[in-house]
């Protein structure tokens, strides 16, 4: 699903590459934790997967596309196959929960009928059946993140990218979010999650890739958080 | 994206930025009105030229008793010369019609013009020159008539009334150019305001556009609502500008035309033509301003 061959990314104003000759592969349906200190290259890696940045050298294949040759105008279509969740939820404050989730479908031109059918379904999946008409500001952080996950998942992406999705949440809420991500992973969606949350990583026992100074220093199949960063 | 969804987003955008929307509408209305006044001034100059050039003529004065130009050294024009001049004039293709003014007629006009002054008593008919009053199909072609007739024996002088009018029209031309320049500058101002407004709108909605990008919206679909907002503001502004120009036309018809009877005024067709041109200007300027701004501030 994701394959990197000697991927190097150097930002124009820096000498040291943010990612240095990284080679790795994530298979379809895998659940991968990306750990490492701030500045280790986690965010750059996620940005490369989303094709928000282009690789400096090496090859990167995501969802069957060679990102180094993917033309700019095909990027939006490519991104429709990837769901994204962020630490700060990124919900639209002036739209209701339902509208926020529906937005992702409206953007890709889905029929109103289809939207009306699928939005309640996915809200039920994330456990917010009765929250459709609420505004994001009325919800707790955990609930807002569920809405964000619903939005990321509604177009049935092959890959779900989560950048510290539990970063702003207390442990109880975090567990709920992880259960949800796990459930989404079980539907066959590949999940890549960058995190600083050692308890979660230790508990889930999934593959762990650790980055340090742009290098992969650890790639463990049923890994633990493993460092005190 | 569906039309219904786009419409809703556009209306939301206009409403959320209501003060800026109003500013854009007013600026567009005023700048297009100014440009429209310039266009109508242009029409007015054209109408006046048509009106006046239609009335002016070239005068060919024939040698009389008192003529002292070298071509008149042979004394007053002979019947033979006069016949030749008349037939030459009538064969010239640029001549629309020729009117012969005899000494008696000239004297009648002279008396009319200087009625009540001592001049009338001291002048007799045979002192005044006879002349041909020539109307040209195109008044600008005076030079052809002049080169063909001035200097010929029996002809005292060839005069073009157009030279007098030209000074007047030069002045009007400057005024018209000034009005057009002011109009164009204010249209430029409107373009800059539209650009600035869209920049603010893009900044205000960076969350939305960020989310749109994340879920894979194309560049076009992210920019479309902004582009449409600019165009709708421009169209509303244009509507107001057309209203202002129509009011101006009515005002001219009702108040100015009865006072100034020496000329015609621009018609409603000129107003509609100007309005059409303003619509095109508004749409093109708004689209270009939006396109350039959005390309810079809404990247994928």
Short mmCIF file of C-alpha atoms in Angstrom, two decimals:
data_model
loop_
_atom_site.label_atom_id
_atom_site.label_comp_id
_atom_site.label_asym_id
_atom_site.label_seq_id
_atom_site.Cartn_x
_atom_site.Cartn_y
_atom_site.Cartn_z
CA UNK A 1 0.00 0.00 0.00
CA UNK A 2 2.91 2.31 0.84
CA UNK A 3 6.39 1.62 -0.48
CA UNK A 4 9.43 3.83 -0.04
CA UNK A 5 12.68 3.21 -1.86
CA UNK A 6 15.60 5.31 -0.61
CA UNK A 7 13.30 8.25 0.00
CA UNK A 8 15.17 11.42 0.90
CA UNK A 9 13.53 14.76 1.59
CA UNK A 10 15.60 17.86 2.05
CA UNK A 11 13.86 21.18 2.66
CA UNK A 12 15.38 23.95 0.63
CA UNK A 13 16.83 25.97 3.50
CA UNK A 14 18.34 23.12 5.48
CA UNK A 15 21.48 21.10 5.00
CA UNK A 16 20.38 18.03 6.92
CA UNK A 17 17.66 15.97 5.20
CA UNK A 18 14.37 15.64 7.10
CA UNK A 19 14.18 12.08 5.80
CA UNK A 20 17.39 10.30 4.85
CA UNK A 21 17.24 7.41 2.42
CA UNK A 22 14.25 5.71 4.02
CA UNK A 23 13.24 2.34 2.62
CA UNK A 24 10.17 0.62 3.99
CA UNK A 25 6.93 -1.00 3.00
CA UNK A 26 3.48 -0.99 4.57
CA UNK A 27 1.17 -3.73 3.36
CA UNK A 28 -2.55 -3.39 2.73
CA UNK A 29 -4.56 -3.58 5.95
CA UNK A 30 -1.62 -3.00 8.26
CA UNK A 31 -1.72 -0.81 11.35
CA UNK A 32 1.50 1.11 11.81
CA UNK A 33 2.64 3.43 14.59
CA UNK A 34 5.15 6.06 13.66
CA UNK A 35 7.12 7.19 16.68
CA UNK A 36 10.07 9.46 17.29
CA UNK A 37 10.94 12.77 18.83
CA UNK A 38 9.83 16.08 17.42
CA UNK A 39 11.92 16.81 14.36
CA UNK A 40 12.64 13.15 13.71
CA UNK A 41 10.87 13.21 10.35
CA UNK A 42 7.42 11.82 11.25
CA UNK A 43 5.49 14.79 9.91
CA UNK A 44 7.59 14.94 6.76
CA UNK A 45 6.86 11.26 6.16
CA UNK A 46 3.12 11.83 6.51
CA UNK A 47 3.28 14.90 4.26
CA UNK A 48 5.04 12.83 1.62
CA UNK A 49 2.35 10.15 1.78
CA UNK A 50 -0.30 12.85 1.25
CA UNK A 51 1.82 14.33 -1.52
CA UNK A 52 1.82 17.69 0.23
CA UNK A 53 5.54 17.56 -0.40
CA UNK A 54 7.53 15.93 -3.17
CA UNK A 55 10.45 13.59 -2.48
CA UNK A 56 13.88 15.05 -3.15
CA UNK A 57 15.19 11.71 -4.33
CA UNK A 58 14.11 8.08 -4.25
CA UNK A 59 10.77 6.56 -5.13
CA UNK A 60 7.50 6.60 -3.25
CA UNK A 61 4.47 4.52 -4.11
CA UNK A 62 1.19 5.12 -2.31
CA UNK A 63 -2.10 3.38 -3.12
CA UNK A 64 -0.66 2.15 -6.40
CA UNK A 65 0.51 5.58 -7.56
CA UNK A 66 4.12 6.60 -8.14
CA UNK A 67 4.13 9.94 -6.34
CA UNK A 68 7.34 11.15 -7.93
CA UNK A 69 5.71 11.13 -11.35
CA UNK A 70 2.11 11.94 -10.33
CA UNK A 71 1.15 15.16 -12.10
CA UNK A 72 -0.12 18.06 -10.02
CA UNK A 73 -3.65 18.02 -11.36
CA UNK A 74 -4.09 14.37 -10.40
CA UNK A 75 -3.15 15.04 -6.77
CA UNK A 76 -6.71 15.86 -5.60
CA UNK A 77 -8.05 12.63 -7.05
CA UNK A 78 -5.21 10.75 -5.40
CA UNK A 79 -6.01 12.32 -2.01
CA UNK A 80 -9.59 11.10 -2.18
CA UNK A 81 -8.21 7.63 -1.57
CA UNK A 82 -6.60 8.73 1.69
CA UNK A 83 -8.35 9.82 4.87
CA UNK A 84 -6.62 12.19 7.29
CA UNK A 85 -7.11 12.93 10.97
CA UNK A 86 -5.20 15.56 12.92
CA UNK A 87 -4.52 16.46 16.52
CA UNK A 88 -6.60 19.64 16.18
CA UNK A 89 -9.59 17.87 14.50
CA UNK A 90 -9.91 20.53 11.78
CA UNK A 91 -13.70 20.63 11.79
CA UNK A 92 -15.58 23.54 10.23
CA UNK A 93 -16.98 25.49 13.20
CA UNK A 94 -19.99 26.92 11.35
CA UNK A 95 -21.27 23.57 10.12
CA UNK A 96 -23.10 20.93 12.08
CA UNK A 97 -21.62 17.51 12.72
CA UNK A 98 -23.60 16.02 9.82
CA UNK A 99 -22.61 18.86 7.50
CA UNK A 100 -18.95 18.45 8.41
CA UNK A 101 -19.05 14.79 7.50
CA UNK A 102 -21.17 15.41 4.41
CA UNK A 103 -18.71 18.08 3.26
CA UNK A 104 -16.17 15.40 2.29
CA UNK A 105 -18.77 13.73 0.09
CA UNK A 106 -20.05 16.98 -1.40
CA UNK A 107 -16.54 17.92 -2.43
CA UNK A 108 -16.20 14.80 -4.53
CA UNK A 109 -19.63 15.36 -6.07
CA UNK A 110 -21.66 12.65 -4.36
CA UNK A 111 -25.42 12.63 -4.91
CA UNK A 112 -27.51 14.17 -2.11
CA UNK A 113 -29.38 10.88 -1.72
CA UNK A 114 -26.17 8.98 -1.20
CA UNK A 115 -24.98 11.57 1.31
CA UNK A 116 -28.24 11.38 3.25
CA UNK A 117 -27.86 7.61 3.48
CA UNK A 118 -24.18 7.34 4.34
CA UNK A 119 -23.66 10.18 6.83
CA UNK A 120 -25.90 8.65 9.55
CA UNK A 121 -24.28 5.26 8.92
CA UNK A 122 -20.77 6.51 9.49
CA UNK A 123 -21.87 8.61 12.48
CA UNK A 124 -23.25 5.44 13.98
CA UNK A 125 -19.94 3.72 13.30
CA UNK A 126 -18.06 6.34 15.32
CA UNK A 127 -20.70 6.28 18.06
CA UNK A 128 -22.26 9.68 17.45
CA UNK A 129 -25.71 8.57 16.21
CA UNK A 130 -27.61 11.40 17.83
CA UNK A 131 -25.05 14.16 17.34
CA UNK A 132 -25.83 15.04 13.73
CA UNK A 133 -27.40 18.41 14.44
CA UNK A 134 -24.93 19.55 17.09
CA UNK A 135 -22.24 22.09 16.40
CA UNK A 136 -18.58 21.07 16.85
CA UNK A 137 -18.09 23.61 19.65
CA UNK A 138 -20.74 21.81 21.74
CA UNK A 139 -18.79 18.56 21.66
CA UNK A 140 -15.91 17.31 23.78
CA UNK A 141 -12.48 16.84 22.23
CA UNK A 142 -12.95 13.10 21.93
CA UNK A 143 -16.32 13.58 20.23
CA UNK A 144 -14.88 16.15 17.82
CA UNK A 145 -12.11 13.73 16.92
CA UNK A 146 -14.75 11.07 16.21
CA UNK A 147 -16.44 13.47 13.83
CA UNK A 148 -13.08 14.04 12.13
CA UNK A 149 -12.59 10.30 11.81
CA UNK A 150 -16.09 9.93 10.39
CA UNK A 151 -15.25 12.57 7.81
CA UNK A 152 -11.94 10.91 6.96
CA UNK A 153 -13.61 7.53 6.59
CA UNK A 154 -16.81 8.39 4.75
CA UNK A 155 -15.29 8.18 1.27
CA UNK A 156 -13.95 4.71 2.15
CA UNK A 157 -10.24 5.50 1.79
CA UNK A 158 -7.64 2.79 1.32
CA UNK A 159 -5.34 4.50 3.77
CA UNK A 160 -6.07 6.48 6.92
CA UNK A 161 -3.36 8.87 8.09
CA UNK A 162 -3.60 9.97 11.70
CA UNK A 163 -1.21 12.64 12.97
CA UNK A 164 -1.27 12.46 16.77
CA UNK A 165 -5.04 11.96 16.90
CA UNK A 166 -4.99 11.55 20.68
CA UNK A 167 -2.58 14.42 21.34
CA UNK A 168 -5.24 16.66 22.87
CA UNK A 169 -7.29 13.98 24.59
CA UNK A 170 -7.32 12.49 28.07
CA UNK A 171 -6.48 8.76 28.44
CA UNK A 172 -10.10 7.53 28.56
CA UNK A 173 -11.03 9.39 25.41
CA UNK A 174 -7.82 8.25 23.76
CA UNK A 175 -8.71 4.61 24.36
CA UNK A 176 -12.05 5.20 22.68
CA UNK A 177 -10.40 6.78 19.64
CA UNK A 178 -7.91 3.90 19.39
CA UNK A 179 -10.74 1.35 19.51
CA UNK A 180 -12.38 3.23 16.69
CA UNK A 181 -9.20 3.33 14.60
CA UNK A 182 -8.72 -0.37 15.26
CA UNK A 183 -12.25 -1.06 14.06
CA UNK A 184 -11.61 0.94 10.90
CA UNK A 185 -8.37 -0.98 10.40
CA UNK A 186 -10.35 -4.25 10.63
CA UNK A 187 -12.44 -3.17 7.63
CA UNK A 188 -9.24 -3.46 5.59
CA UNK A 189 -8.14 0.16 5.75
CA UNK A 190 -4.41 0.67 6.19
CA UNK A 191 -3.78 2.95 9.17
CA UNK A 192 -0.60 4.97 9.70
CA UNK A 193 -0.57 6.85 12.98
CA UNK A 194 2.12 9.18 14.24
CA UNK A 195 2.04 9.47 18.02
CA UNK A 196 3.85 10.39 21.23
CA UNK A 197 1.48 8.34 23.38
CA UNK A 198 3.58 5.49 24.81
CA UNK A 199 0.71 3.84 26.70
CA UNK A 200 -1.35 3.47 23.57
CA UNK A 201 1.49 2.03 21.55
CA UNK A 202 2.38 -0.42 24.30
CA UNK A 203 -1.24 -1.49 24.67
CA UNK A 204 -2.07 -1.98 20.98
CA UNK A 205 0.96 -4.10 20.13
CA UNK A 206 1.05 -3.16 16.46
CA UNK A 207 3.96 -2.58 14.12
CA UNK A 208 6.14 0.30 15.29
CA UNK A 209 8.46 2.32 13.06
CA UNK A 210 10.78 4.65 14.93
CA UNK A 211 12.44 7.57 13.21
CA UNK A 212 15.42 9.50 14.47
CA UNK A 213 17.06 12.34 12.60
CA UNK A 214 15.36 11.23 9.40
CA UNK A 215 16.53 7.62 9.67
CA UNK A 216 14.51 4.50 10.45
CA UNK A 217 16.14 3.25 13.63
CA UNK A 218 13.60 0.57 14.50
CA UNK A 219 10.90 -1.40 12.68
CA UNK A 220 9.23 -3.89 15.02
CA UNK A 221 6.31 -6.15 14.13
CA UNK A 222 4.51 -6.20 17.49
CA UNK A 223 6.37 -3.28 18.95
CA UNK A 224 6.30 -1.09 21.99
CA UNK A 225 6.90 2.64 22.29
CA UNK A 226 10.37 1.84 23.48
CA UNK A 227 12.10 5.10 24.19
CA UNK A 228 11.61 7.81 26.73
CA UNK A 229 11.27 10.79 24.43
CA UNK B 1 -19.40 19.22 -6.96
CA UNK B 2 -23.12 19.72 -7.32
CA UNK B 3 -24.60 23.05 -8.36
CA UNK B 4 -26.77 23.21 -5.24
CA UNK B 5 -23.79 22.76 -2.98
CA UNK B 6 -21.74 25.40 -4.82
CA UNK B 7 -24.64 27.87 -4.70
CA UNK B 8 -24.99 27.39 -0.98
CA UNK B 9 -21.26 27.88 -0.38
CA UNK B 10 -21.22 31.03 -2.55
CA UNK B 11 -24.21 32.58 -0.75
CA UNK B 12 -22.67 31.70 2.61
CA UNK B 13 -19.42 33.30 1.56
CA UNK B 14 -21.13 36.49 0.42
CA UNK B 15 -23.11 36.69 3.64
CA UNK B 16 -20.16 36.05 5.92
CA UNK B 17 -18.18 38.81 4.24
CA UNK B 18 -21.14 41.13 3.97
CA UNK B 19 -19.25 44.38 4.65
CA UNK B 20 -16.58 43.54 2.12
CA UNK B 21 -19.20 42.36 -0.36
CA UNK B 22 -20.95 45.72 -0.04
CA UNK B 23 -17.63 47.55 -0.46
CA UNK B 24 -16.88 45.60 -3.62
CA UNK B 25 -20.38 46.16 -5.02
CA UNK B 26 -20.22 49.91 -4.38
CA UNK B 27 -16.71 50.27 -5.78
CA UNK B 28 -17.61 48.30 -8.88
CA UNK B 29 -20.80 50.35 -9.28
CA UNK B 30 -18.98 53.67 -8.99
CA UNK B 31 -16.03 52.74 -11.16
CA UNK B 32 -18.22 51.25 -13.89
CA UNK B 33 -20.45 54.35 -13.72
CA UNK B 34 -17.43 56.61 -14.19
CA UNK B 35 -16.25 54.50 -17.09
CA UNK B 36 -19.80 54.58 -18.44
CA UNK B 37 -19.86 58.39 -18.24
CA UNK B 38 -16.65 58.37 -20.26
CA UNK B 39 -18.24 56.08 -22.84
CA UNK B 40 -21.34 58.28 -23.02
CA UNK B 41 -19.12 61.37 -23.39
CA UNK B 42 -17.56 59.57 -26.31
CA UNK B 43 -20.99 58.92 -27.79
CA UNK B 44 -21.96 62.53 -27.20
CA UNK B 45 -18.90 63.84 -29.04
CA UNK B 46 -19.74 61.51 -31.92
CA UNK B 47 -23.35 62.66 -31.98
CA UNK B 48 -22.29 66.30 -31.96
CA UNK B 49 -19.80 65.71 -34.74
CA UNK B 50 -22.47 64.02 -36.83
CA UNK B 51 -24.85 66.87 -36.11
CA UNK B 52 -22.45 69.67 -36.87
CA UNK B 53 -20.46 68.14 -39.69
CA UNK B 54 -23.76 67.49 -41.35
CA UNK B 55 -24.41 71.22 -41.38
CA UNK B 56 -21.03 72.60 -42.34
CA UNK B 57 -19.93 73.22 -45.87
CA UNK B 58 -17.00 74.36 -47.92
CA UNK B 59 -17.33 77.85 -49.36
CA UNK B 60 -15.69 78.65 -52.68
CA UNK B 61 -15.67 82.41 -53.09
CA UNK B 62 -15.45 83.63 -56.66
CA UNK B 63 -13.57 86.72 -57.71
CA UNK B 64 -15.59 89.91 -57.43
CA UNK B 65 -14.98 93.62 -57.75
CA UNK B 66 -13.05 93.91 -54.53
CA UNK B 67 -11.05 90.68 -54.59
CA UNK B 68 -7.33 91.28 -54.44
CA UNK B 69 -5.82 87.77 -54.41
CA UNK B 70 -3.45 86.96 -57.32
CA UNK B 71 -5.89 84.54 -58.92
CA UNK B 72 -8.31 87.43 -59.31
CA UNK B 73 -5.90 89.63 -61.26
CA UNK B 74 -8.03 89.02 -64.35
CA UNK B 75 -10.96 90.87 -62.76
CA UNK B 76 -14.29 89.39 -61.65
CA UNK B 77 -15.09 85.80 -62.52
CA UNK B 78 -16.32 85.27 -66.05
CA UNK B 79 -19.43 83.31 -66.92
CA UNK B 80 -17.23 80.76 -68.64
CA UNK B 81 -15.04 80.22 -65.54
CA UNK B 82 -18.10 79.94 -63.37
CA UNK B 83 -19.65 77.31 -65.60
CA UNK B 84 -16.40 75.35 -65.58
CA UNK B 85 -16.13 75.47 -61.78
CA UNK B 86 -19.70 74.40 -61.35
CA UNK B 87 -19.41 71.44 -63.68
CA UNK B 88 -16.08 70.41 -62.09
CA UNK B 89 -17.67 70.52 -58.65
CA UNK B 90 -20.61 68.44 -59.77
CA UNK B 91 -18.38 65.73 -61.21
CA UNK B 92 -16.32 65.37 -58.03
CA UNK B 93 -17.49 62.12 -56.39
CA UNK B 94 -16.91 63.36 -52.84
CA UNK B 95 -19.32 66.24 -53.29
CA UNK B 96 -22.80 65.65 -51.96
CA UNK B 97 -24.40 68.77 -53.33
CA UNK B 98 -23.55 72.22 -54.59
CA UNK B 99 -25.42 75.38 -53.95
CA UNK B 100 -24.73 78.57 -55.88
CA UNK B 101 -25.08 81.78 -53.92
CA UNK B 102 -25.44 84.78 -56.19
CA UNK B 103 -24.45 88.30 -55.28
CA UNK B 104 -28.09 89.19 -54.67
CA UNK B 105 -28.52 86.30 -52.27
CA UNK B 106 -25.28 87.16 -50.54
CA UNK B 107 -26.49 90.70 -50.16
CA UNK B 108 -29.79 89.52 -48.66
CA UNK B 109 -27.93 87.40 -46.13
CA UNK B 110 -25.56 90.24 -45.43
CA UNK B 111 -28.41 92.63 -44.73
CA UNK B 112 -30.01 90.06 -42.49
CA UNK B 113 -26.85 89.56 -40.53
CA UNK B 114 -25.85 93.15 -40.05
CA UNK B 115 -29.35 94.56 -39.75
CA UNK B 116 -29.44 97.95 -38.06
CA UNK B 117 -25.77 98.75 -38.49
CA UNK B 118 -24.21 101.35 -40.70
CA UNK B 119 -22.52 98.65 -42.78
CA UNK B 120 -25.75 97.76 -44.54
CA UNK B 121 -26.10 101.23 -45.99
CA UNK B 122 -22.54 101.33 -47.33
CA UNK B 123 -22.51 97.99 -49.09
CA UNK B 124 -24.08 97.20 -52.43
CA UNK B 125 -24.79 93.81 -53.89
CA UNK B 126 -22.07 93.96 -56.50
CA UNK B 127 -19.41 94.44 -53.84
CA UNK B 128 -20.11 91.05 -52.32
CA UNK B 129 -18.57 87.93 -53.83
CA UNK B 130 -20.70 85.23 -55.33
CA UNK B 131 -19.86 81.75 -54.04
CA UNK B 132 -20.47 78.03 -54.22
CA UNK B 133 -21.57 76.39 -51.02
CA UNK B 134 -20.37 72.81 -51.27
CA UNK B 135 -21.49 70.02 -49.00
CA UNK B 136 -19.12 67.07 -48.89
CA UNK B 137 -20.13 63.48 -48.33
CA UNK B 138 -17.28 63.27 -45.82
CA UNK B 139 -16.33 66.67 -44.35
CA UNK B 140 -12.81 65.42 -43.60
CA UNK B 141 -12.00 65.37 -47.32
CA UNK B 142 -11.74 69.09 -47.55
CA UNK B 143 -8.12 68.89 -48.73
CA UNK B 144 -9.18 67.34 -52.04
CA UNK B 145 -11.52 70.23 -52.77
CA UNK B 146 -8.95 72.74 -51.74
CA UNK B 147 -6.20 71.31 -53.94
CA UNK B 148 -8.58 71.08 -56.87
CA UNK B 149 -9.94 74.62 -56.71
CA UNK B 150 -7.75 77.02 -54.80
CA UNK B 151 -5.39 78.92 -57.07
CA UNK B 152 -7.66 78.58 -60.07
CA UNK B 153 -8.34 81.72 -62.05
CA UNK B 154 -11.69 83.18 -61.06
CA UNK B 155 -11.60 81.73 -57.53
CA UNK B 156 -10.75 84.08 -54.72
CA UNK B 157 -10.54 81.63 -51.82
CA UNK B 158 -11.68 78.23 -50.56
CA UNK B 159 -12.83 78.14 -46.97
CA UNK B 160 -13.60 75.14 -44.75
CA UNK B 161 -15.98 75.78 -41.88
CA UNK B 162 -14.68 72.63 -40.30
CA UNK B 163 -11.52 74.36 -39.09
CA UNK B 164 -13.62 76.44 -36.73
CA UNK B 165 -15.46 73.41 -35.35
CA UNK B 166 -12.30 71.39 -35.01
CA UNK B 167 -11.01 73.59 -32.19
CA UNK B 168 -14.25 73.06 -30.35
CA UNK B 169 -14.13 69.32 -30.86
CA UNK B 170 -10.52 69.18 -29.76
CA UNK B 171 -11.61 70.62 -26.44
CA UNK B 172 -14.46 68.14 -26.19
CA UNK B 173 -12.03 65.35 -27.08
CA UNK B 174 -9.79 66.27 -24.17
CA UNK B 175 -12.76 66.23 -21.80
CA UNK B 176 -13.86 62.85 -23.13
CA UNK B 177 -10.37 61.37 -22.81
CA UNK B 178 -10.19 62.69 -19.27
CA UNK B 179 -13.50 61.05 -18.38
CA UNK B 180 -12.38 57.75 -19.92
CA UNK B 181 -9.06 57.90 -18.08
CA UNK B 182 -10.78 58.51 -14.74
CA UNK B 183 -13.14 55.62 -15.52
CA UNK B 184 -10.29 53.26 -16.34
CA UNK B 185 -8.32 54.21 -13.25
CA UNK B 186 -11.32 53.60 -11.01
CA UNK B 187 -11.91 50.24 -12.70
CA UNK B 188 -8.32 49.41 -11.82
CA UNK B 189 -9.07 50.42 -8.22
CA UNK B 190 -12.06 48.11 -8.25
CA UNK B 191 -9.88 45.28 -9.55
CA UNK B 192 -7.41 45.80 -6.72
CA UNK B 193 -10.23 45.87 -4.17
CA UNK B 194 -11.68 42.65 -5.55
CA UNK B 195 -8.25 41.07 -5.35
CA UNK B 196 -7.79 42.24 -1.78
CA UNK B 197 -11.24 41.11 -0.75
CA UNK B 198 -10.67 37.65 -2.14
CA UNK B 199 -7.37 37.50 -0.31
CA UNK B 200 -9.15 38.25 2.94
CA UNK B 201 -11.91 35.78 2.06
CA UNK B 202 -9.31 33.13 1.30
CA UNK B 203 -7.63 33.84 4.63
CA UNK B 204 -10.93 33.79 6.53
CA UNK B 205 -11.81 30.48 5.02
CA UNK B 206 -8.42 28.79 5.20
CA UNK B 207 -9.98 26.13 7.44
CA UNK B 208 -12.56 25.25 4.81
CA UNK B 209 -10.08 25.31 1.96
CA UNK B 210 -7.63 23.29 4.06
CA UNK B 211 -10.30 20.67 4.70
CA UNK B 212 -11.34 20.73 1.04
CA UNK B 213 -7.78 20.05 0.04
CA UNK B 214 -7.47 17.22 2.54
CA UNK B 215 -10.50 15.40 1.26
CA UNK B 216 -9.27 15.77 -2.31
CA UNK B 217 -11.12 18.73 -3.75
CA UNK B 218 -9.67 19.88 -7.06
CA UNK B 219 -8.09 23.29 -7.39
CA UNK B 220 -10.99 24.38 -9.54
CA UNK B 221 -13.64 23.36 -7.04
CA UNK B 222 -11.78 25.12 -4.21
CA UNK B 223 -11.49 28.33 -6.23
CA UNK B 224 -14.91 28.27 -7.88
CA UNK B 225 -16.91 29.67 -4.93
CA UNK B 226 -14.46 32.56 -4.57
CA UNK B 227 -14.50 33.23 -8.29
CA UNK B 228 -18.32 33.23 -8.34
CA UNK B 229 -18.45 35.58 -5.35
CA UNK B 230 -16.27 38.05 -7.23
CA UNK B 231 -18.38 37.72 -10.37
CA UNK B 232 -21.69 38.09 -8.53
CA UNK B 233 -20.45 41.23 -6.78
CA UNK B 234 -19.31 42.59 -10.15
CA UNK B 235 -22.68 41.84 -11.75
CA UNK B 236 -24.61 43.56 -8.95
CA UNK B 237 -22.27 46.55 -9.24
CA UNK B 238 -22.82 46.59 -12.98
CA UNK B 239 -26.61 46.59 -12.49
CA UNK B 240 -26.32 49.64 -10.27
CA UNK B 241 -23.99 51.36 -12.75
CA UNK B 242 -26.48 50.75 -15.56
CA UNK B 243 -29.20 52.25 -13.38
CA UNK B 244 -27.05 55.33 -12.76
CA UNK B 245 -26.36 55.77 -16.48
CA UNK B 246 -30.05 55.40 -17.31
CA UNK B 247 -30.87 58.03 -14.71
CA UNK B 248 -28.24 60.27 -16.28
CA UNK B 249 -29.80 59.77 -19.71
CA UNK B 250 -33.27 60.61 -18.37
CA UNK B 251 -31.89 63.68 -16.67
CA UNK B 252 -30.22 64.86 -19.87
CA UNK B 253 -33.43 64.32 -21.84
CA UNK B 254 -35.62 66.08 -19.30
CA UNK B 255 -33.44 68.94 -18.12
CA UNK B 256 -30.50 69.55 -20.42
CA UNK B 257 -31.81 68.89 -23.92
CA UNK B 258 -34.57 71.57 -23.78
CA UNK B 259 -31.95 74.17 -22.84
CA UNK B 260 -29.29 73.26 -25.35
CA UNK B 261 -31.06 73.14 -28.68
CA UNK B 262 -27.96 73.56 -30.83
CA UNK B 263 -27.10 69.88 -30.76
CA UNK B 264 -28.54 66.39 -30.47
CA UNK B 265 -27.80 64.16 -27.50
CA UNK B 266 -26.73 60.52 -27.18
CA UNK B 267 -29.61 58.07 -27.43
CA UNK B 268 -30.76 55.08 -25.40
CA UNK B 269 -28.90 52.79 -27.79
CA UNK B 270 -25.67 54.46 -26.66
CA UNK B 271 -26.61 53.80 -23.05
CA UNK B 272 -27.26 50.10 -23.74
CA UNK B 273 -24.06 49.75 -25.75
CA UNK B 274 -22.09 51.36 -22.93
CA UNK B 275 -23.86 49.10 -20.43
CA UNK B 276 -22.96 45.99 -22.42
CA UNK B 277 -19.34 47.09 -22.59
CA UNK B 278 -19.39 47.74 -18.83
CA UNK B 279 -20.74 44.25 -18.18
CA UNK B 280 -17.92 42.74 -20.19
CA UNK B 281 -15.39 44.97 -18.45
CA UNK B 282 -16.76 44.07 -15.03
CA UNK B 283 -16.74 40.33 -15.71
CA UNK B 284 -13.32 40.26 -17.33
CA UNK B 285 -11.68 42.47 -14.70
CA UNK B 286 -13.25 40.53 -11.85
CA UNK B 287 -12.31 37.18 -13.37
CA UNK B 288 -8.71 38.21 -13.98
CA UNK B 289 -8.33 39.74 -10.52
CA UNK B 290 -9.82 36.61 -8.92
CA UNK B 291 -7.76 34.25 -10.99
CA UNK B 292 -4.46 35.96 -10.20
CA UNK B 293 -5.26 36.30 -6.50
CA UNK B 294 -6.56 32.78 -5.99
CA UNK B 295 -3.69 31.22 -7.87
CA UNK B 296 -1.40 32.80 -5.33
CA UNK B 297 -3.39 32.25 -2.15
CA UNK B 298 -5.19 28.97 -2.72
CA UNK B 299 -2.59 26.45 -3.70
CA UNK B 300 -3.18 22.71 -3.55
#
